[in-house]
């Protein structure tokens, strides 16, 4: 079905563009800051996550290393075990 838009011949060009674009705001979501800044930082939480995970891994390694050194059984030479 063809869309026929009747315009008044005495109207200004600004008024005719409003009548010609019935879905003018349909792409407004594309200009939202969430989508316009997406190319700058596609994974916004990756840096803090890597930092926290790295601190956790270093802490766990240090804890296991120190805990093993303090609680490891002392091996005596000649005990046969």
PDB file of C-alpha atoms in Angstrom:
ATOM      1  CA  UNK A   1       0.000   0.000   0.000  1.00  0.00           C
ATOM      2  CA  UNK A   2       1.658   3.218  -1.091  1.00  0.00           C
ATOM      3  CA  UNK A   3       1.905   5.950   1.507  1.00  0.00           C
ATOM      4  CA  UNK A   4       0.405   9.172   0.255  1.00  0.00           C
ATOM      5  CA  UNK A   5       1.225  12.235   2.281  1.00  0.00           C
ATOM      6  CA  UNK A   6      -0.843  15.265   1.592  1.00  0.00           C
ATOM      7  CA  UNK A   7       0.979  18.494   2.142  1.00  0.00           C
ATOM      8  CA  UNK A   8      -0.162  22.025   2.040  1.00  0.00           C
ATOM      9  CA  UNK A   9       1.551  23.877  -0.782  1.00  0.00           C
ATOM     10  CA  UNK A  10       1.810  26.969   1.416  1.00  0.00           C
ATOM     11  CA  UNK A  11       3.689  25.182   4.203  1.00  0.00           C
ATOM     12  CA  UNK A  12       7.402  25.598   4.844  1.00  0.00           C
ATOM     13  CA  UNK A  13       9.912  22.800   4.082  1.00  0.00           C
ATOM     14  CA  UNK A  14      10.458  22.164   7.819  1.00  0.00           C
ATOM     15  CA  UNK A  15       6.839  21.098   8.225  1.00  0.00           C
ATOM     16  CA  UNK A  16       6.942  18.751   5.229  1.00  0.00           C
ATOM     17  CA  UNK A  17       9.976  16.860   6.578  1.00  0.00           C
ATOM     18  CA  UNK A  18       8.107  16.159   9.796  1.00  0.00           C
ATOM     19  CA  UNK A  19       5.217  14.735   7.833  1.00  0.00           C
ATOM     20  CA  UNK A  20       7.456  12.647   5.585  1.00  0.00           C
ATOM     21  CA  UNK A  21       9.256  10.922   8.470  1.00  0.00           C
ATOM     22  CA  UNK A  22       6.679   9.111  10.593  1.00  0.00           C
ATOM     23  CA  UNK A  23       9.395   6.939  12.255  1.00  0.00           C
ATOM     24  CA  UNK A  24      11.761   9.776  13.002  1.00  0.00           C
ATOM     25  CA  UNK A  25      12.799   8.572  16.467  1.00  0.00           C
ATOM     26  CA  UNK A  26      13.169   4.887  15.644  1.00  0.00           C
ATOM     27  CA  UNK A  27      16.959   5.080  15.574  1.00  0.00           C
ATOM     28  CA  UNK A  28      17.306   7.197  18.715  1.00  0.00           C
ATOM     29  CA  UNK A  29      18.666   4.195  20.635  1.00  0.00           C
ATOM     30  CA  UNK A  30      21.707   4.156  18.350  1.00  0.00           C
ATOM     31  CA  UNK A  31      22.793   7.542  19.706  1.00  0.00           C
ATOM     32  CA  UNK A  32      22.542   6.443  23.347  1.00  0.00           C
ATOM     33  CA  UNK A  33      25.881   6.837  25.205  1.00  0.00           C
ATOM     34  CA  UNK A  34      25.943   3.138  26.039  1.00  0.00           C
ATOM     35  CA  UNK A  35      26.200   2.256  22.353  1.00  0.00           C
ATOM     36  CA  UNK A  36      28.240   5.236  21.109  1.00  0.00           C
ATOM     37  CA  UNK A  37      31.044   4.630  23.627  1.00  0.00           C
ATOM     38  CA  UNK A  38      31.077   0.876  23.093  1.00  0.00           C
ATOM     39  CA  UNK A  39      33.930   1.002  20.588  1.00  0.00           C
ATOM     40  CA  UNK A  40      36.179   2.743  23.131  1.00  0.00           C
ATOM     41  CA  UNK A  41      35.895   0.051  25.794  1.00  0.00           C
ATOM     42  CA  UNK A  42      34.024  -3.066  24.646  1.00  0.00           C
ATOM     43  CA  UNK A  43      34.660  -4.938  27.917  1.00  0.00           C
ATOM     44  CA  UNK A  44      34.292  -2.287  30.626  1.00  0.00           C
ATOM     45  CA  UNK A  45      34.914  -4.574  33.602  1.00  0.00           C
ATOM     46  CA  UNK A  46      37.826  -6.605  32.283  1.00  0.00           C
ATOM     47  CA  UNK A  47      40.615  -4.454  33.730  1.00  0.00           C
ATOM     48  CA  UNK A  48      39.363  -4.484  37.336  1.00  0.00           C
ATOM     49  CA  UNK A  49      38.568  -8.194  37.014  1.00  0.00           C
ATOM     50  CA  UNK A  50      42.099  -9.001  35.839  1.00  0.00           C
ATOM     51  CA  UNK A  51      43.564  -6.907  38.648  1.00  0.00           C
ATOM     52  CA  UNK A  52      41.462  -8.591  41.341  1.00  0.00           C
ATOM     53  CA  UNK A  53      42.150 -12.057  39.929  1.00  0.00           C
ATOM     54  CA  UNK A  54      45.896 -11.375  39.786  1.00  0.00           C
ATOM     55  CA  UNK A  55      45.958 -10.215  43.407  1.00  0.00           C
ATOM     56  CA  UNK A  56      44.017 -13.319  44.398  1.00  0.00           C
ATOM     57  CA  UNK A  57      46.410 -15.641  42.554  1.00  0.00           C
ATOM     58  CA  UNK A  58      49.520 -14.008  44.058  1.00  0.00           C
ATOM     59  CA  UNK A  59      47.981 -14.184  47.526  1.00  0.00           C
ATOM     60  CA  UNK A  60      47.027 -17.831  47.121  1.00  0.00           C
ATOM     61  CA  UNK A  61      50.497 -18.733  45.840  1.00  0.00           C
ATOM     62  CA  UNK A  62      52.162 -16.924  48.741  1.00  0.00           C
ATOM     63  CA  UNK A  63      49.843 -18.582  51.278  1.00  0.00           C
ATOM     64  CA  UNK A  64      50.469 -22.074  49.913  1.00  0.00           C
ATOM     65  CA  UNK A  65      54.210 -21.506  49.670  1.00  0.00           C
ATOM     66  CA  UNK A  66      54.519 -20.217  53.228  1.00  0.00           C
ATOM     67  CA  UNK A  67      52.114 -22.803  54.608  1.00  0.00           C
ATOM     68  CA  UNK A  68      54.041 -25.635  52.953  1.00  0.00           C
ATOM     69  CA  UNK A  69      57.377 -24.323  54.226  1.00  0.00           C
ATOM     70  CA  UNK A  70      56.103 -24.126  57.805  1.00  0.00           C
ATOM     71  CA  UNK A  71      54.121 -27.391  57.921  1.00  0.00           C
ATOM     72  CA  UNK A  72      56.082 -29.683  55.623  1.00  0.00           C
ATOM     73  CA  UNK A  73      57.399 -32.798  57.313  1.00  0.00           C
ATOM     74  CA  UNK A  74      61.118 -32.747  57.833  1.00  0.00           C
ATOM     75  CA  UNK A  75      62.737 -35.570  55.877  1.00  0.00           C
ATOM     76  CA  UNK A  76      65.645 -37.144  57.661  1.00  0.00           C
ATOM     77  CA  UNK A  77      68.329 -38.925  55.742  1.00  0.00           C
ATOM     78  CA  UNK A  78      68.398 -42.635  56.281  1.00  0.00           C
ATOM     79  CA  UNK A  79      64.862 -42.922  57.641  1.00  0.00           C
ATOM     80  CA  UNK A  80      63.765 -45.099  54.712  1.00  0.00           C
ATOM     81  CA  UNK A  81      60.687 -43.109  53.818  1.00  0.00           C
TER      82      UNK A  81
END
